[in-house]
Amino acid sequence: MVPKAPRKDGSSWQRENSRLKQMNERLERQVASQRIHLDNSKKRLEEQNQELGAQSLELNARHKEIQLQQEKVAALEAKESCIDATKLDDMLSCDICAHLMYSPYLLSDCGHCYCEGCLKGWFERNTDQTYPRTSRIQHEPQTRASGFPEILNTIGRYVSHPIRMQLQAMYNNRQQQPEYTCPGCRKEVTGKPVVNFSVKDMVSVVGNVLGRPNTRRESSNIRGQQAGPFDAFFPR
Ligand SMILES: [Zn+2]
Ligand SMILES: [Zn+2]
């Protein structure tokens, strides 16, 4: 037996239909309001996302700035801790030829230092320009100075007294001029220049670092040698 379906008349169907309609409308309204709510939430999230994006960019920029500053500090620290070879190059270069002093000689009267070749050349020019002292006369017998007083006596008879006095003064002045002078400060050099071994050692280190080998031939490469390059200038 099939159970009988409940009988419904037309009015009960209509009631049922309108109830369902109302329910449907209510649900649609709820859905619509939920949709608005969701849309608002979505908008808020998007805004927050943009804000976060901007903050992230700013953080990145700050991070980069910090990195740059850290690099700068590291570079400064590296500069402070390592010796600048080019600065040493300046300090260890000869004031005459501007090359590294591979054979440095110290003038003990003033403390200046020049390379052997330059100092020898300078002393040679010194000798050409000044009249040697008596101590050098025996070393170099043919000198202009040795005959000068005789010439003075000879010509003295032919010139007036003031001129003779003037010539005598010039001669004396020449005699008083120092034989050798420092090429830098022009102080008289009274003693034989000596090898500056500390400068010599530093020059060989700096020369190696800068890749500048010693291309000059100097006579004084052997320490403690007997015949020095300045023996001829200072025979005593
Ligand atoms: Zn030099
Ligand atoms: Zn000097």
GROMACS .gro file of C-alpha atoms and ligand atoms in nm:
model
  238
    1MET     CA    1   0.000   0.000   0.000
    2VAL     CA    2   0.129   0.343  -0.096
    3PRO     CA    3   0.091   0.602   0.184
    4LYS     CA    4  -0.144   0.873   0.095
    5ALA     CA    5   0.009   1.207   0.026
    6PRO     CA    6  -0.120   1.480   0.254
    7ARG     CA    7  -0.391   1.658   0.091
    8LYS     CA    8  -0.341   2.015   0.036
    9ASP     CA    9  -0.581   2.262  -0.091
   10GLY     CA   10  -0.494   2.564  -0.304
   11SER     CA   11  -0.464   2.810  -0.015
   12SER     CA   12  -0.216   2.598   0.179
   13TRP     CA   13   0.010   2.579  -0.134
   14GLN     CA   14  -0.005   2.950  -0.169
   15ARG     CA   15   0.091   3.000   0.197
   16GLU     CA   16   0.374   2.757   0.159
   17ASN     CA   17   0.489   2.931  -0.158
   18SER     CA   18   0.488   3.280  -0.008
   19ARG     CA   19   0.670   3.151   0.303
   20LEU     CA   20   0.939   3.003   0.084
   21LYS     CA   21   0.956   3.326  -0.120
   22GLN     CA   22   1.002   3.531   0.196
   23MET     CA   23   1.268   3.291   0.317
   24ASN     CA   24   1.440   3.317  -0.019
   25GLU     CA   25   1.429   3.697  -0.012
   26ARG     CA   26   1.567   3.698   0.343
   27LEU     CA   27   1.850   3.470   0.239
   28GLU     CA   28   1.925   3.685  -0.064
   29ARG     CA   29   1.940   3.995   0.156
   30GLN     CA   30   2.170   3.813   0.395
   31VAL     CA   31   2.392   3.706   0.108
   32ALA     CA   32   2.399   4.060  -0.028
   33SER     CA   33   2.491   4.204   0.310
   34GLN     CA   34   2.759   3.937   0.355
   35ARG     CA   35   2.892   4.023   0.010
   36ILE     CA   36   2.917   4.392   0.104
   37HIS     CA   37   3.086   4.293   0.425
   38LEU     CA   38   3.332   4.073   0.237
   39ASP     CA   39   3.396   4.344  -0.020
   40ASN     CA   40   3.476   4.589   0.260
   41SER     CA   41   3.708   4.337   0.425
   42LYS     CA   42   3.877   4.279   0.091
   43LYS     CA   43   3.926   4.654   0.044
   44ARG     CA   44   4.070   4.687   0.396
   45LEU     CA   45   4.305   4.397   0.331
   46GLU     CA   46   4.416   4.548   0.001
   47GLU     CA   47   4.484   4.879   0.174
   48GLN     CA   48   4.678   4.704   0.448
   49ASN     CA   49   4.868   4.510   0.183
   50GLN     CA   50   4.964   4.833   0.006
   51GLU     CA   51   5.070   4.988   0.334
   52LEU     CA   52   5.284   4.683   0.414
   53GLY     CA   53   5.433   4.700   0.065
   54ALA     CA   54   5.529   5.064   0.119
   55GLN     CA   55   5.675   4.985   0.462
   56SER     CA   56   5.869   4.696   0.310
   57LEU     CA   57   6.015   4.927   0.044
   58GLU     CA   58   6.114   5.177   0.311
   59LEU     CA   59   6.275   4.902   0.520
   60ASN     CA   60   6.467   4.781   0.216
   61ALA     CA   61   6.588   5.133   0.146
   62ARG     CA   62   6.703   5.172   0.508
   63HIS     CA   63   6.869   4.833   0.496
   64LYS     CA   64   7.062   4.936   0.186
   65GLU     CA   65   7.163   5.262   0.354
   66ILE     CA   66   7.291   5.071   0.657
   67GLN     CA   67   7.482   4.833   0.429
   68LEU     CA   68   7.644   5.127   0.248
   69GLN     CA   69   7.746   5.283   0.578
   70GLN     CA   70   7.884   4.951   0.699
   71GLU     CA   71   8.089   4.924   0.378
   72LYS     CA   72   8.215   5.279   0.428
   73VAL     CA   73   8.317   5.202   0.787
   74ALA     CA   74   8.489   4.881   0.673
   75ALA     CA   75   8.676   5.072   0.402
   76LEU     CA   76   8.785   5.336   0.654
   77GLU     CA   77   8.901   5.070   0.898
   78ALA     CA   78   9.093   4.895   0.620
   79LYS     CA   79   9.255   5.227   0.527
   80GLU     CA   80   9.361   5.291   0.884
   81SER     CA   81   9.505   4.947   0.937
   82CYS     CA   82   9.707   4.905   0.616
   83ILE     CA   83  10.002   5.118   0.514
   84ASP     CA   84   9.961   5.326   0.201
   85ALA     CA   85  10.258   5.221  -0.012
   86THR     CA   86  10.221   5.521  -0.244
   87LYS     CA   87  10.262   5.758   0.052
   88LEU     CA   88  10.576   5.571   0.157
   89ASP     CA   89  10.691   5.595  -0.202
   90ASP     CA   90  10.686   5.975  -0.173
   91MET     CA   91  10.865   5.970   0.161
   92LEU     CA   92  11.137   5.734   0.042
   93SER     CA   93  11.203   5.908  -0.289
   94CYS     CA   94  11.509   6.122  -0.357
   95ASP     CA   95  11.436   6.496  -0.373
   96ILE     CA   96  11.676   6.531  -0.665
   97CYS     CA   97  11.574   6.253  -0.905
   98ALA     CA   98  11.233   6.164  -0.750
   99HIS     CA   99  11.315   5.792  -0.764
  100LEU     CA  100  11.312   5.548  -0.474
  101MET     CA  101  11.643   5.571  -0.291
  102TYR     CA  102  11.784   5.222  -0.337
  103SER     CA  103  12.126   5.349  -0.227
  104PRO     CA  104  12.041   5.620   0.028
  105TYR     CA  105  12.314   5.834   0.183
  106LEU     CA  106  12.258   6.042   0.493
  107LEU     CA  107  12.420   6.382   0.549
  108SER     CA  108  12.497   6.384   0.920
  109ASP     CA  109  12.518   6.764   0.941
  110CYS     CA  110  12.154   6.825   0.849
  111GLY     CA  111  11.994   6.480   0.842
  112HIS     CA  112  11.886   6.496   0.477
  113CYS     CA  113  11.911   6.187   0.264
  114TYR     CA  114  11.969   6.147  -0.112
  115CYS     CA  115  12.060   5.866  -0.345
  116GLU     CA  116  12.424   5.796  -0.401
  117GLY     CA  117  12.437   5.893  -0.768
  118CYS     CA  118  12.254   6.223  -0.717
  119LEU     CA  119  12.470   6.320  -0.418
  120LYS     CA  120  12.790   6.239  -0.608
  121GLY     CA  121  12.671   6.448  -0.904
  122TRP     CA  122  12.585   6.734  -0.669
  123PHE     CA  123  12.924   6.723  -0.496
  124GLU     CA  124  13.097   6.719  -0.834
  125ARG     CA  125  12.910   7.034  -0.932
  126ASN     CA  126  12.997   7.183  -0.587
  127THR     CA  127  13.366   7.123  -0.662
  128ASP     CA  128  13.338   7.289  -1.001
  129GLN     CA  129  13.173   7.597  -0.857
  130THR     CA  130  13.384   7.660  -0.547
  131TYR     CA  131  13.753   7.689  -0.486
  132PRO     CA  132  13.874   7.385  -0.298
  133ARG     CA  133  14.021   7.425   0.048
  134THR     CA  134  14.388   7.359   0.116
  135SER     CA  135  14.309   7.007   0.226
  136ARG     CA  136  14.190   6.933  -0.124
  137ILE     CA  137  14.477   7.103  -0.300
  138GLN     CA  138  14.708   6.809  -0.248
  139HIS     CA  139  14.427   6.577  -0.357
  140GLU     CA  140  14.371   6.769  -0.680
  141PRO     CA  141  14.693   6.957  -0.751
  142GLN     CA  142  14.568   7.144  -1.060
  143THR     CA  143  14.327   7.389  -0.909
  144ARG     CA  144  14.245   7.746  -0.988
  145ALA     CA  145  14.272   7.846  -0.624
  146SER     CA  146  14.636   7.756  -0.572
  147GLY     CA  147  14.762   8.027  -0.804
  148PHE     CA  148  14.518   8.297  -0.725
  149PRO     CA  149  14.710   8.488  -0.449
  150GLU     CA  150  15.016   8.504  -0.680
  151ILE     CA  151  14.802   8.651  -0.956
  152LEU     CA  152  14.665   8.897  -0.704
  153ASN     CA  153  15.018   9.007  -0.612
  154THR     CA  154  15.111   9.040  -0.977
  155ILE     CA  155  14.811   9.241  -1.087
  156GLY     CA  156  14.812   9.431  -0.758
  157ARG     CA  157  15.080   9.655  -0.900
  158TYR     CA  158  14.861   9.756  -1.190
  159VAL     CA  159  14.529   9.814  -1.014
  160SER     CA  160  14.426  10.069  -0.759
  161HIS     CA  161  14.418   9.990  -0.387
  162PRO     CA  162  14.035   9.971  -0.359
  163ILE     CA  163  14.013   9.727  -0.649
  164ARG     CA  164  14.293   9.517  -0.500
  165MET     CA  165  14.106   9.510  -0.167
  166GLN     CA  166  13.790   9.414  -0.350
  167LEU     CA  167  13.965   9.128  -0.529
  168GLN     CA  168  14.118   9.014  -0.199
  169ALA     CA  169  13.776   9.021  -0.034
  170MET     CA  170  13.626   8.819  -0.320
  171TYR     CA  171  13.905   8.563  -0.287
  172ASN     CA  172  13.860   8.539   0.091
  173ASN     CA  173  13.487   8.508   0.049
  174ARG     CA  174  13.533   8.222  -0.198
  175GLN     CA  175  13.774   8.053   0.041
  176GLN     CA  176  13.520   8.076   0.322
  177GLN     CA  177  13.241   7.919   0.121
  178PRO     CA  178  13.172   7.565   0.226
  179GLU     CA  179  13.322   7.307  -0.003
  180TYR     CA  180  13.020   7.080  -0.007
  181THR     CA  181  12.666   7.167   0.080
  182CYS     CA  182  12.340   6.980   0.120
  183PRO     CA  183  12.143   7.003  -0.206
  184GLY     CA  184  11.827   7.065  -0.004
  185CYS     CA  185  11.905   7.301   0.283
  186ARG     CA  186  12.254   7.418   0.165
  187LYS     CA  187  12.404   7.347   0.505
  188GLU     CA  188  12.775   7.269   0.490
  189VAL     CA  189  12.857   6.901   0.468
  190THR     CA  190  13.158   6.841   0.693
  191GLY     CA  191  13.161   6.465   0.709
  192LYS     CA  192  13.145   6.179   0.464
  193PRO     CA  193  12.782   6.079   0.391
  194VAL     CA  194  12.689   5.745   0.543
  195VAL     CA  195  12.458   5.473   0.413
  196ASN     CA  196  12.112   5.502   0.566
  197PHE     CA  197  12.042   5.133   0.615
  198SER     CA  198  11.691   5.173   0.757
  199VAL     CA  199  11.582   5.376   0.451
  200LYS     CA  200  11.759   5.123   0.227
  201ASP     CA  201  11.563   4.833   0.383
  202MET     CA  202  11.232   5.020   0.364
  203VAL     CA  203  11.296   5.113   0.000
  204SER     CA  204  11.353   4.750  -0.098
  205VAL     CA  205  11.022   4.650   0.070
  206VAL     CA  206  10.822   4.939  -0.084
  207GLY     CA  207  10.992   4.886  -0.421
  208ASN     CA  208  10.880   4.523  -0.417
  209VAL     CA  209  10.521   4.613  -0.318
  210LEU     CA  210  10.495   4.874  -0.594
  211GLY     CA  211  10.670   4.649  -0.844
  212ARG     CA  212  10.960   4.887  -0.903
  213PRO     CA  213  11.289   4.703  -0.911
  214ASN     CA  214  11.618   4.884  -0.864
  215THR     CA  215  11.728   4.981  -1.212
  216ARG     CA  216  12.021   5.200  -1.105
  217ARG     CA  217  12.372   5.075  -1.063
  218GLU     CA  218  12.525   5.208  -0.744
  219SER     CA  219  12.867   5.123  -0.614
  220SER     CA  220  12.770   5.082  -0.252
  221ASN     CA  221  12.559   4.772  -0.248
  222ILE     CA  222  12.790   4.585  -0.012
  223ARG     CA  223  12.755   4.665   0.354
  224GLY     CA  224  13.070   4.757   0.544
  225GLN     CA  225  13.279   4.790   0.230
  226GLN     CA  226  13.620   4.958   0.265
  227ALA     CA  227  13.627   5.191  -0.037
  228GLY     CA  228  13.316   5.408  -0.019
  229PRO     CA  229  13.171   5.614  -0.304
  230PHE     CA  230  13.246   5.939  -0.120
  231ASP     CA  231  13.609   5.866  -0.026
  232ALA     CA  232  13.730   6.084  -0.313
  233PHE     CA  233  13.530   6.380  -0.185
  234PHE     CA  234  13.629   6.335   0.178
  235PRO     CA  235  13.984   6.196   0.172
  236ARG     CA  236  14.047   6.236   0.546
  237ZN      ZN  237  11.833   6.068  -0.652
  238ZN      ZN  238  12.013   6.927   0.436
   0.00000   0.00000   0.00000
